[in-house]
Short mmCIF file of C-alpha atoms in Angstrom, two decimals:
data_model
loop_
_atom_site.label_atom_id
_atom_site.label_comp_id
_atom_site.label_asym_id
_atom_site.label_seq_id
_atom_site.Cartn_x
_atom_site.Cartn_y
_atom_site.Cartn_z
CA MET A 1 -23.63 23.26 0.86
CA PRO A 2 -26.72 21.01 1.46
CA PRO A 3 -26.20 17.35 1.83
CA LYS A 4 -27.23 15.15 -1.08
CA THR A 5 -29.55 12.13 -0.85
CA ALA A 6 -27.56 8.95 -0.38
CA THR A 7 -27.98 6.57 -3.15
CA LYS A 8 -27.23 2.86 -3.26
CA THR A 9 -24.32 1.52 -5.27
CA LYS A 10 -25.10 -0.64 -8.22
CA GLN A 11 -23.56 -3.69 -6.66
CA GLN A 12 -21.85 -4.03 -3.34
CA PRO A 13 -19.88 -7.12 -2.17
CA ALA A 14 -21.04 -8.58 1.02
CA LYS A 15 -17.71 -9.21 2.57
CA ALA A 16 -14.37 -7.67 1.88
CA ALA A 17 -12.69 -11.08 2.61
CA ASN A 18 -14.15 -12.40 -0.63
CA TRP A 19 -13.06 -9.57 -2.91
CA GLY A 20 -10.06 -11.40 -4.45
CA GLY A 21 -6.55 -12.52 -3.58
CA VAL A 22 -6.64 -11.79 0.15
CA GLU A 23 -9.05 -14.79 0.74
CA ALA A 24 -6.64 -17.08 -0.99
CA LEU A 25 -3.54 -15.83 0.80
CA THR A 26 -5.21 -16.12 4.22
CA ALA A 27 -5.93 -19.73 3.47
CA VAL A 28 -2.37 -20.66 2.88
CA GLU A 29 -0.86 -22.83 5.61
CA VAL A 30 2.79 -21.63 6.40
CA THR A 31 4.94 -24.20 8.19
CA HIS A 32 8.53 -24.94 9.09
CA SER A 33 10.41 -28.25 8.68
CA ALA A 34 13.80 -29.46 9.28
CA LYS A 35 13.75 -31.45 6.00
CA VAL A 36 11.93 -31.22 2.71
CA PRO A 37 8.34 -32.59 3.18
CA ASP A 38 7.69 -35.63 1.06
CA GLU A 39 4.45 -34.16 -0.11
CA ALA A 40 6.04 -30.90 -1.45
CA GLY A 41 5.61 -30.68 -5.22
CA THR A 42 8.12 -28.02 -5.69
CA LEU A 43 11.39 -27.23 -3.80
CA GLY A 44 13.02 -23.87 -4.37
CA VAL A 45 16.74 -24.02 -3.65
CA ALA A 46 19.11 -21.08 -3.30
CA VAL A 47 22.03 -20.68 -5.80
CA PHE A 48 24.41 -17.79 -5.50
CA ASP A 49 26.28 -16.51 -8.58
CA ASP A 50 29.40 -18.36 -7.40
CA MET A 51 27.50 -21.53 -8.25
CA ASP A 52 28.56 -23.30 -5.07
CA LEU A 53 25.62 -25.66 -5.34
CA PRO A 54 23.71 -27.10 -2.28
CA VAL A 55 23.55 -30.91 -1.99
CA ASN A 56 19.75 -31.00 -2.65
CA ILE A 57 19.97 -30.03 -6.25
CA PRO A 58 19.75 -33.10 -8.54
CA GLY A 59 23.08 -34.61 -9.20
CA ALA A 60 22.94 -33.86 -12.99
CA ALA A 61 22.67 -30.20 -12.31
CA THR A 62 26.40 -29.28 -11.93
CA PRO A 63 27.46 -25.63 -12.36
CA ALA A 64 28.60 -26.43 -15.88
CA TRP A 65 25.02 -28.06 -16.56
CA LEU A 66 23.29 -25.09 -15.19
CA ARG A 67 25.51 -22.50 -17.12
CA ALA A 68 24.93 -24.41 -20.38
CA ARG A 69 21.29 -23.62 -19.94
CA GLY A 70 21.91 -20.06 -19.40
CA PHE A 71 21.51 -20.03 -15.57
CA THR A 72 24.10 -17.81 -13.87
CA GLY A 73 22.57 -17.42 -10.37
CA LYS A 74 21.82 -13.74 -10.76
CA LEU A 75 19.20 -12.23 -8.46
CA GLY A 76 15.71 -13.53 -9.33
CA GLU A 77 16.75 -15.92 -12.01
CA THR A 78 14.90 -19.24 -12.00
CA LEU A 79 15.42 -22.65 -13.70
CA VAL A 80 12.92 -25.54 -13.32
CA LEU A 81 14.78 -28.88 -12.94
CA PRO A 82 13.35 -32.48 -12.72
CA GLY A 83 13.08 -33.85 -9.27
CA ASP A 84 12.36 -37.20 -7.82
CA ASN A 85 8.99 -38.88 -7.51
CA ASP A 86 7.25 -36.39 -9.86
CA SER A 87 8.51 -33.50 -7.71
CA THR A 88 10.15 -30.42 -9.23
CA VAL A 89 13.17 -28.45 -8.26
CA VAL A 90 13.57 -24.73 -8.93
CA ALA A 91 16.97 -23.27 -8.81
CA VAL A 92 16.47 -19.64 -7.58
CA GLY A 93 19.31 -17.11 -8.12
CA LEU A 94 20.29 -14.93 -4.98
CA GLY A 95 23.24 -13.09 -6.81
CA GLU A 96 26.25 -12.05 -4.85
CA ARG A 97 26.49 -13.63 -1.32
CA ALA A 98 27.93 -10.29 -0.04
CA LYS A 99 24.89 -8.26 -1.19
CA LEU A 100 22.20 -10.62 0.12
CA ASP A 101 19.65 -8.85 2.35
CA THR A 102 15.91 -9.19 3.02
CA ALA A 103 14.96 -7.10 0.08
CA ARG A 104 16.89 -9.35 -2.28
CA LEU A 105 15.45 -12.41 -0.56
CA ARG A 106 11.88 -11.10 -0.89
CA ARG A 107 12.43 -10.52 -4.53
CA ALA A 108 13.88 -13.99 -5.11
CA ALA A 109 11.05 -15.64 -3.25
CA GLY A 110 8.51 -13.79 -5.38
CA CYS A 111 10.30 -15.11 -8.53
CA LEU A 112 10.02 -18.72 -7.00
CA ALA A 113 6.31 -18.15 -6.66
CA ARG A 114 5.85 -17.31 -10.20
CA ALA A 115 7.95 -20.21 -11.39
CA ALA A 116 5.76 -22.60 -9.34
CA SER A 117 2.50 -20.83 -9.74
CA ARG A 118 0.48 -24.05 -10.42
CA GLU A 119 1.86 -25.94 -7.48
CA PRO A 120 -0.16 -26.38 -4.28
CA HIS A 121 2.67 -26.98 -2.00
CA ILE A 122 5.96 -25.09 -2.24
CA ALA A 123 9.03 -25.71 -0.01
CA THR A 124 12.18 -23.61 -0.01
CA THR A 125 15.59 -23.37 1.47
CA LEU A 126 15.89 -19.69 0.60
CA ALA A 127 15.62 -18.38 4.22
CA SER A 128 18.02 -20.81 5.67
CA ALA A 129 20.57 -20.14 2.99
CA ALA A 130 20.55 -16.50 4.16
CA GLY A 131 21.05 -17.23 7.87
CA SER A 132 19.13 -18.02 11.00
CA GLY A 133 17.31 -14.67 11.64
CA ALA A 134 13.53 -14.51 11.71
CA GLU A 135 13.74 -11.54 9.35
CA PHE A 136 14.88 -13.87 6.57
CA ALA A 137 11.90 -16.19 7.13
CA GLN A 138 9.62 -13.08 7.02
CA ALA A 139 10.95 -11.79 3.84
CA VAL A 140 10.76 -15.19 2.21
CA THR A 141 7.23 -15.74 3.35
CA GLU A 142 6.24 -12.23 2.03
CA GLY A 143 7.80 -12.90 -1.28
CA VAL A 144 6.14 -16.31 -1.91
CA LEU A 145 2.78 -15.30 -0.77
CA LEU A 146 2.65 -11.96 -2.59
CA GLY A 147 4.11 -13.55 -5.72
CA SER A 148 1.23 -15.91 -5.61
CA TYR A 149 -1.35 -13.10 -5.44
CA ARG A 150 -4.02 -12.89 -8.27
CA PHE A 151 -7.11 -10.90 -8.34
CA ASN A 152 -9.76 -12.98 -10.02
CA ARG A 153 -13.10 -12.01 -8.42
CA HIS A 154 -14.46 -10.78 -11.81
CA LYS A 155 -13.19 -13.78 -13.88
CA SER A 156 -15.44 -16.62 -14.89
CA GLY A 157 -14.75 -20.15 -13.82
CA ALA A 158 -16.19 -23.14 -12.33
CA ASN A 159 -18.00 -22.28 -9.14
CA GLY A 160 -16.43 -18.87 -9.41
CA SER A 161 -13.22 -20.26 -7.62
CA ALA A 162 -9.91 -18.29 -7.94
CA GLU A 163 -8.11 -21.45 -9.03
CA ALA A 164 -10.72 -22.18 -11.79
CA ALA A 165 -10.43 -18.67 -12.98
CA GLY A 166 -6.74 -19.03 -13.53
CA GLY A 167 -5.59 -18.09 -9.95
CA PRO A 168 -2.72 -19.75 -7.96
CA LYS A 169 -3.14 -23.15 -6.43
CA LEU A 170 -0.83 -22.54 -3.47
CA ARG A 171 -2.33 -24.11 -0.41
CA ARG A 172 0.78 -24.79 1.71
CA PHE A 173 4.16 -23.19 1.96
CA THR A 174 7.07 -24.67 3.96
CA LEU A 175 10.34 -23.05 5.09
CA VAL A 176 13.03 -25.66 5.10
CA GLY A 177 15.94 -25.47 7.62
CA GLY A 178 17.02 -22.91 10.19
CA PRO A 179 15.92 -22.61 13.86
CA ALA A 180 12.22 -23.61 14.12
CA LYS A 181 11.34 -20.86 16.57
CA GLY A 182 12.88 -18.13 14.44
CA ALA A 183 11.39 -19.43 11.25
CA ALA A 184 7.86 -19.73 12.82
CA ASN A 185 7.94 -16.26 14.21
CA GLY A 186 9.18 -14.68 10.97
CA ALA A 187 6.73 -16.63 8.85
CA ALA A 188 3.83 -15.57 10.97
CA ARG A 189 4.88 -11.98 10.68
CA GLY A 190 5.39 -12.24 6.94
CA LYS A 191 2.01 -13.68 6.48
CA VAL A 192 0.41 -10.79 8.34
CA LEU A 193 2.21 -8.28 6.15
CA ALA A 194 1.54 -10.15 2.94
CA THR A 195 -2.21 -10.54 3.85
CA ALA A 196 -2.37 -6.71 4.61
CA THR A 197 -0.82 -5.92 1.13
CA ALA A 198 -3.24 -8.29 -0.54
CA LEU A 199 -6.18 -6.62 1.15
CA ALA A 200 -4.89 -3.25 -0.16
CA ARG A 201 -4.45 -4.65 -3.58
CA ASP A 202 -7.88 -6.13 -3.63
CA LEU A 203 -9.62 -2.92 -2.55
CA ALA A 204 -7.61 -0.86 -5.28
CA ASN A 205 -8.26 -3.46 -7.98
CA GLU A 206 -11.98 -3.56 -7.35
CA PRO A 207 -13.96 -1.61 -10.07
CA ALA A 208 -15.39 1.78 -8.88
CA GLY A 209 -18.91 0.47 -9.77
CA THR A 210 -18.73 -1.87 -6.77
CA LEU A 211 -16.28 -0.07 -4.52
CA SER A 212 -18.14 3.24 -3.84
CA PRO A 213 -17.15 5.49 -0.95
CA THR A 214 -19.80 3.75 1.18
CA ALA A 215 -18.37 0.35 0.29
CA LEU A 216 -14.93 1.45 1.10
CA ALA A 217 -16.14 2.68 4.50
CA ASN A 218 -18.03 -0.61 5.03
CA ALA A 219 -14.83 -2.52 4.28
CA ALA A 220 -12.97 -0.43 6.93
CA VAL A 221 -15.67 -1.20 9.46
CA GLU A 222 -15.54 -5.00 8.72
CA ALA A 223 -11.79 -5.27 8.66
CA GLY A 224 -11.34 -3.00 11.70
CA ARG A 225 -13.90 -4.62 13.92
CA ALA A 226 -12.56 -8.05 13.00
CA ALA A 227 -9.16 -6.88 14.23
CA GLY A 228 -10.49 -5.22 17.33
CA LEU A 229 -10.13 -1.69 16.31
CA GLN A 230 -12.44 1.20 17.18
CA VAL A 231 -13.99 2.33 13.93
CA THR A 232 -16.14 5.54 13.32
CA VAL A 233 -17.74 6.51 10.00
CA TRP A 234 -18.98 9.95 9.35
CA ASP A 235 -21.81 10.07 6.75
CA GLU A 236 -22.42 13.11 4.54
CA LYS A 237 -24.59 14.88 7.06
CA LYS A 238 -21.96 14.45 9.72
CA VAL A 239 -19.21 15.54 7.37
CA LEU A 240 -21.24 18.73 6.70
CA ALA A 241 -21.84 19.24 10.31
CA GLU A 242 -18.02 18.88 10.95
CA ARG A 243 -17.27 21.67 8.49
CA MET A 244 -15.38 19.55 6.01
CA GLY A 245 -15.98 21.87 3.08
CA ALA A 246 -13.18 20.63 0.89
CA LEU A 247 -14.30 16.95 1.00
CA LEU A 248 -17.87 17.90 0.32
CA GLY A 249 -16.68 20.25 -2.56
CA VAL A 250 -14.99 17.22 -4.27
CA ALA A 251 -18.00 15.04 -3.56
CA ALA A 252 -20.47 17.54 -4.91
CA GLY A 253 -20.55 16.23 -8.50
CA SER A 254 -21.15 12.63 -7.63
CA ASP A 255 -24.47 10.75 -6.95
CA GLU A 256 -22.52 8.76 -4.34
CA PRO A 257 -22.27 10.24 -0.93
CA CYS A 258 -18.82 10.77 0.58
CA ARG A 259 -17.64 9.07 3.73
CA PHE A 260 -14.92 9.92 6.30
CA VAL A 261 -13.57 6.93 8.44
CA ARG A 262 -11.64 7.00 11.54
CA MET A 263 -9.84 3.65 12.74
CA GLU A 264 -7.96 3.60 16.10
CA TYR A 265 -5.52 0.96 17.39
CA ASN A 266 -4.64 1.14 21.14
CA PRO A 267 -1.74 -0.96 22.33
CA THR A 268 -2.05 -3.17 25.56
CA ALA A 269 1.45 -2.11 26.60
CA LYS A 270 2.68 1.37 27.48
CA SER A 271 2.43 3.50 24.36
CA ARG A 272 5.65 5.12 22.85
CA GLY A 273 3.33 7.71 21.33
CA THR A 274 0.55 8.40 18.83
CA LEU A 275 1.02 8.16 15.07
CA ALA A 276 -1.79 9.40 12.66
CA MET A 277 -2.06 8.06 9.10
CA VAL A 278 -4.32 9.89 6.55
CA GLY A 279 -5.18 8.16 3.23
CA LYS A 280 -6.57 9.67 -0.04
CA GLY A 281 -9.75 7.59 -0.91
CA ILE A 282 -10.94 8.76 -4.26
CA THR A 283 -12.81 5.68 -5.44
CA PHE A 284 -13.03 7.07 -8.89
CA ASP A 285 -11.50 10.14 -10.31
CA SER A 286 -12.93 11.59 -13.52
CA GLY A 287 -11.20 14.82 -12.88
CA GLY A 288 -14.38 16.51 -12.20
CA LEU A 289 -15.26 19.36 -14.57
CA SER A 290 -11.50 19.53 -15.31
CA LEU A 291 -12.25 16.30 -17.11
CA LYS A 292 -9.40 13.75 -17.76
CA THR A 293 -8.94 12.09 -21.11
CA GLY A 294 -10.63 8.71 -21.71
CA GLU A 295 -7.19 7.04 -21.42
CA GLY A 296 -6.40 9.04 -18.20
CA MET A 297 -9.51 7.66 -16.52
CA MET A 298 -8.96 4.02 -17.38
CA THR A 299 -7.06 3.22 -14.16
CA MET A 300 -8.71 5.90 -11.88
CA LYS A 301 -10.47 3.26 -9.84
CA SER A 302 -7.07 2.92 -8.12
CA ASP A 303 -7.05 6.62 -6.96
CA MET A 304 -8.05 5.33 -3.41
CA SER A 305 -4.79 3.34 -3.03
CA GLY A 306 -3.59 5.56 -0.16
CA ALA A 307 -6.74 4.97 1.82
CA ALA A 308 -6.51 1.21 0.98
CA ALA A 309 -2.95 1.17 2.37
CA VAL A 310 -4.05 2.92 5.67
CA LEU A 311 -6.98 0.58 6.05
CA ALA A 312 -4.93 -2.53 5.53
CA ALA A 313 -2.21 -1.40 7.81
CA MET A 314 -4.60 -0.55 10.58
CA ALA A 315 -6.31 -3.96 10.35
CA ALA A 316 -2.89 -5.66 10.62
CA LEU A 317 -1.58 -3.86 13.73
CA PRO A 318 -3.36 -5.83 16.43
CA ALA A 319 -1.82 -9.07 15.22
CA LEU A 320 1.71 -7.46 15.65
CA ALA A 321 0.87 -5.54 18.87
CA PRO A 322 3.32 -2.59 18.62
CA PRO A 323 3.47 -0.41 21.71
CA VAL A 324 2.28 2.66 19.68
CA ARG A 325 -1.17 4.22 19.55
CA VAL A 326 -2.09 4.63 15.77
CA VAL A 327 -5.12 6.38 14.37
CA GLY A 328 -5.99 6.07 10.63
CA TYR A 329 -8.34 8.37 8.61
CA LEU A 330 -9.81 7.64 5.26
CA CYS A 331 -11.10 10.52 3.08
CA CYS A 332 -13.52 8.65 0.81
CA THR A 333 -15.38 10.11 -2.22
CA GLU A 334 -15.77 10.12 -5.94
CA ASN A 335 -14.75 13.07 -8.19
CA MET A 336 -17.41 13.32 -10.90
CA PRO A 337 -18.66 15.98 -13.30
CA SER A 338 -22.24 17.13 -13.08
CA GLY A 339 -24.37 20.19 -12.75
CA LYS A 340 -23.68 20.10 -9.04
CA ALA A 341 -19.94 19.83 -9.32
CA THR A 342 -17.47 22.32 -8.03
CA ARG A 343 -16.45 24.66 -10.77
CA PRO A 344 -12.94 26.00 -11.46
CA GLY A 345 -12.82 29.27 -9.68
CA ASP A 346 -14.98 28.24 -6.68
CA VAL A 347 -13.78 28.66 -3.29
CA LEU A 348 -14.03 26.00 -0.61
CA VAL A 349 -13.95 26.55 3.16
CA THR A 350 -12.02 23.88 4.92
CA ARG A 351 -12.43 22.37 8.34
CA SER A 352 -9.60 24.46 9.58
CA GLY A 353 -11.18 27.68 8.31
CA LYS A 354 -8.54 28.20 5.62
CA THR A 355 -10.11 28.84 2.19
CA ILE A 356 -8.99 27.16 -1.05
CA GLU A 357 -9.60 28.48 -4.63
CA VAL A 358 -10.10 25.48 -6.78
CA LEU A 359 -8.56 26.28 -10.21
CA ASN A 360 -8.37 22.65 -11.33
CA THR A 361 -10.96 20.19 -10.05
CA ASP A 362 -8.44 17.36 -11.01
CA ALA A 363 -6.22 18.42 -8.23
CA GLU A 364 -8.74 17.09 -5.82
CA GLY A 365 -6.61 14.79 -3.60
CA ARG A 366 -4.97 17.75 -1.82
CA LEU A 367 -8.56 19.06 -1.15
CA VAL A 368 -9.93 15.89 0.65
CA LEU A 369 -6.53 15.53 2.53
CA ALA A 370 -6.67 19.11 3.67
CA ASP A 371 -9.83 18.28 5.72
CA GLY A 372 -8.43 14.88 6.75
CA LEU A 373 -5.19 16.33 7.96
CA ALA A 374 -7.07 18.97 9.93
CA VAL A 375 -9.01 16.41 11.77
CA ALA A 376 -5.82 14.45 12.51
CA VAL A 377 -3.80 17.27 13.82
CA GLU A 378 -6.80 18.46 16.17
CA GLU A 379 -6.18 15.27 18.05
CA GLN A 380 -2.56 16.33 18.68
CA PRO A 381 -0.67 13.18 17.61
CA ASP A 382 3.07 12.98 17.93
CA ALA A 383 3.32 12.71 14.12
CA VAL A 384 1.08 12.49 11.02
CA VAL A 385 1.72 10.78 7.79
CA ASP A 386 -0.41 11.05 4.66
CA ILE A 387 -0.37 8.73 1.69
CA ALA A 388 -1.90 9.48 -1.67
CA THR A 389 -1.71 8.96 -5.36
CA LEU A 390 -1.43 12.72 -5.53
CA THR A 391 0.39 13.82 -8.64
CA GLY A 392 1.54 12.67 -12.07
CA ALA A 393 4.46 14.86 -11.49
CA ILE A 394 5.96 12.43 -9.02
CA ILE A 395 6.26 9.88 -11.96
CA THR A 396 8.12 12.31 -14.05
CA ALA A 397 10.47 12.88 -11.26
CA LEU A 398 10.94 9.37 -9.74
CA GLY A 399 9.35 6.81 -12.17
CA LYS A 400 7.14 3.91 -11.07
CA LYS A 401 9.56 2.02 -8.64
CA VAL A 402 10.21 4.77 -6.05
CA ALA A 403 7.63 6.91 -4.28
CA GLY A 404 8.35 10.50 -3.15
CA VAL A 405 8.33 11.72 0.44
CA MET A 406 8.18 15.34 1.54
CA GLY A 407 7.46 16.88 5.00
CA THR A 408 8.40 19.08 7.80
CA SER A 409 10.25 16.65 10.01
CA GLU A 410 13.56 15.14 8.92
CA ALA A 411 13.43 12.55 11.65
CA LEU A 412 10.04 11.34 10.52
CA ILE A 413 10.95 11.29 6.89
CA GLU A 414 14.07 9.13 7.80
CA GLN A 415 11.77 6.91 9.87
CA ALA A 416 9.56 6.45 6.81
CA ARG A 417 12.47 5.92 4.44
CA ALA A 418 13.98 3.28 6.71
CA ALA A 419 10.66 1.48 6.94
CA GLY A 420 10.39 1.61 3.23
CA ASP A 421 13.89 0.23 2.76
CA ARG A 422 13.06 -2.74 5.17
CA VAL A 423 9.88 -3.77 3.33
CA GLY A 424 11.15 -3.14 -0.27
CA GLU A 425 8.96 0.08 -0.93
CA PRO A 426 11.74 2.78 -1.37
CA LEU A 427 11.08 6.48 -0.74
CA TRP A 428 13.06 9.38 -2.13
CA PRO A 429 12.97 12.83 -0.47
CA LEU A 430 11.96 15.92 -2.29
CA PRO A 431 12.19 19.53 -0.77
CA ILE A 432 9.30 21.96 -0.11
CA PRO A 433 11.22 25.14 -0.69
CA ASP A 434 9.98 28.42 0.70
CA GLU A 435 10.79 30.02 -2.67
CA TYR A 436 7.87 28.09 -4.16
CA ARG A 437 5.29 29.09 -1.64
CA SER A 438 4.06 32.17 -3.65
CA GLN A 439 2.95 29.74 -6.40
CA ILE A 440 -0.10 28.72 -4.44
CA ASP A 441 -1.14 32.30 -3.46
CA SER A 442 -4.61 32.95 -4.61
CA GLU A 443 -6.25 36.31 -5.76
CA VAL A 444 -9.56 35.56 -3.88
CA ALA A 445 -8.83 32.95 -1.15
CA ASP A 446 -6.17 32.02 1.33
CA ILE A 447 -4.44 29.67 -1.22
CA LYS A 448 -5.30 27.96 -4.52
CA ASN A 449 -5.18 24.23 -5.23
CA ILE A 450 -2.56 24.36 -8.00
CA GLY A 451 0.84 25.82 -8.53
CA ALA A 452 2.21 27.86 -11.44
CA GLY A 453 3.04 25.02 -13.78
CA PRO A 454 3.46 21.23 -14.16
CA GLN A 455 7.24 21.18 -13.66
CA ASN A 456 7.11 21.12 -9.85
CA GLY A 457 3.65 19.78 -9.30
CA ALA A 458 4.56 17.21 -6.86
CA ILE A 459 6.21 19.87 -4.70
CA THR A 460 3.35 22.47 -4.87
CA GLY A 461 0.87 19.66 -4.25
CA ALA A 462 2.63 18.88 -0.92
CA MET A 463 2.92 22.57 -0.25
CA VAL A 464 -0.85 22.83 -0.20
CA LEU A 465 -0.95 20.02 2.35
CA LYS A 466 1.66 21.62 4.51
CA GLU A 467 -0.84 24.38 5.19
CA PHE A 468 -2.97 22.18 7.23
CA VAL A 469 -0.51 20.32 9.63
CA GLY A 470 0.60 23.17 11.91
CA ASP A 471 3.47 22.36 14.13
CA ILE A 472 2.87 18.51 14.09
CA PRO A 473 5.77 16.52 12.52
CA TRP A 474 4.38 15.54 9.17
CA ALA A 475 5.47 13.43 6.15
CA HIS A 476 3.65 13.15 2.79
CA LEU A 477 4.08 10.01 0.61
CA ASP A 478 3.11 10.53 -3.07
CA ILE A 479 2.61 7.05 -4.39
CA ALA A 480 1.05 7.99 -7.77
CA GLY A 481 3.77 6.02 -9.66
CA THR A 482 4.16 3.00 -7.38
CA ALA A 483 0.47 2.26 -6.77
CA ARG A 484 -0.04 0.46 -9.95
CA THR A 485 2.08 -1.62 -12.43
CA GLU A 486 1.40 -2.90 -15.93
CA SER A 487 3.39 -6.08 -15.60
CA ASP A 488 4.35 -8.85 -13.08
CA ASP A 489 7.66 -8.30 -11.39
CA SER A 490 8.75 -10.67 -8.66
CA PHE A 491 6.33 -10.35 -5.73
CA VAL A 492 4.54 -7.43 -7.37
CA SER A 493 1.58 -8.49 -9.45
CA LYS A 494 0.13 -6.57 -12.52
CA GLY A 495 -2.49 -4.16 -11.51
CA CYS A 496 -2.69 -2.38 -8.18
CA THR A 497 0.31 -3.10 -5.98
CA GLY A 498 -0.89 -2.40 -2.42
CA TRP A 499 2.12 -0.27 -2.11
CA GLY A 500 2.43 1.48 1.27
CA ALA A 501 0.62 -1.10 3.41
CA ARG A 502 3.80 -2.82 4.67
CA LEU A 503 5.68 0.52 4.88
CA LEU A 504 3.04 1.93 7.21
CA ILE A 505 2.94 -1.15 9.27
CA ASP A 506 6.71 -1.16 9.71
CA LEU A 507 6.67 2.60 10.37
CA ALA A 508 4.15 2.07 13.20
CA VAL A 509 6.00 -0.91 14.64
CA ASN A 510 9.28 0.97 14.85
CA PHE A 511 7.87 4.47 15.49
CA ARG A 512 9.70 6.93 17.70
CA LYS A 513 8.39 10.45 18.58
CA PRO A 514 10.04 13.12 16.41
CA ALA A 515 10.65 16.52 17.75
CA ARG A 516 7.90 19.19 17.24
CA ARG A 517 8.46 22.04 14.84
CA ARG A 518 9.55 25.34 16.28
#
């Protein structure tokens, strides 16, 4: 397949840092104070459902007074109260004391941020109400910052500022009470994770007209080099020379050239092992010649959410300095219909040499990941994780709050699930039963890219990927349901969620080598 001539995108932003909410979050000053700062305009105070009120709620706000206004202290509930000197107090429900954990704290903090969305300085006692651990300060910081996120780059406003365009005013956030060192460490870590998620959200929210495969690769170069990572980009000619026929097959119908990106983090301390992360980066998915409906295409700018999560996670690792070598791979292309596009029935030769019959060009994510996984396993990492908006079937199975996880290593799957639980991005395991393997047998190639029907589409999609990982421990995260939401919910903002960035960071930080397959 000859390489196409590269074309310019219609409009490319100069700097990823100016793409939206990440710039605003980066600018927020996060501090700790033993007492409530006088200049704080809003104080968020913790209220459990037993209504044992802290002393810093205004005297008029007795349990009976709060209950009369419908406030019960359930998790995430907020009630704005008048404070002193033009300040405001927000009662924030934490629910049952016995059930309080970092996930519930993060959620409550996100609700506080929404209740005080026009306030430039928010202070809160949420973390100290939970205890003295740095993990509580981290969770509250993540919740407040992510709850403040807005993507306003394309909204008009005075001087084009996010604030003028209806964005948050938050400029300073103060954790009140608790040990200063633990709060400072937790807050710093929380800001790193929140900023990474905001970057992933920005990239996925950006319209495909400005976020081409080239622009996504450029964002990886910029973010990676700013963080001190080694970043390599393969253009279309290099992708052809490297025999990545599946990636080229998906890209064939587009005027935009594909890109393949490699990002590498090397720890300064002795490494516990090497973790590879592979992200699906379809910057726009029309379905190719197996064309989607008009409604089905409306949100397909976010089909690169997996690559965005890998990019953002990689850029955050140097700030956290885990003793693990991590290599990220981004498979970047559009999937478009044209006279050059791959046709149903065509056979693609992947980098591994395995051939795939393409019977549905809208099952393209597994094609680009086949080549990405092949590159990753050639480097013999200790484990490989891929993340992708792969199948609509996963939404049927698990809805839009939980992502699916499948793989060949129970130990790696459990590490991924534990990471997801810690950061509030839950995973639920599905099997890849041998009984389904015949469903991807092809009459003319080694395998075909779809199974027998839609009922088990998430599983057969993962089954295709399994063909390209060899004996390397592997886990596949299908985030088609969780990558986007149609409404604000606590620390998750309407639009693209950045789901997976914090999970991948936590997985890398806590990574332990799983056993090889036998």
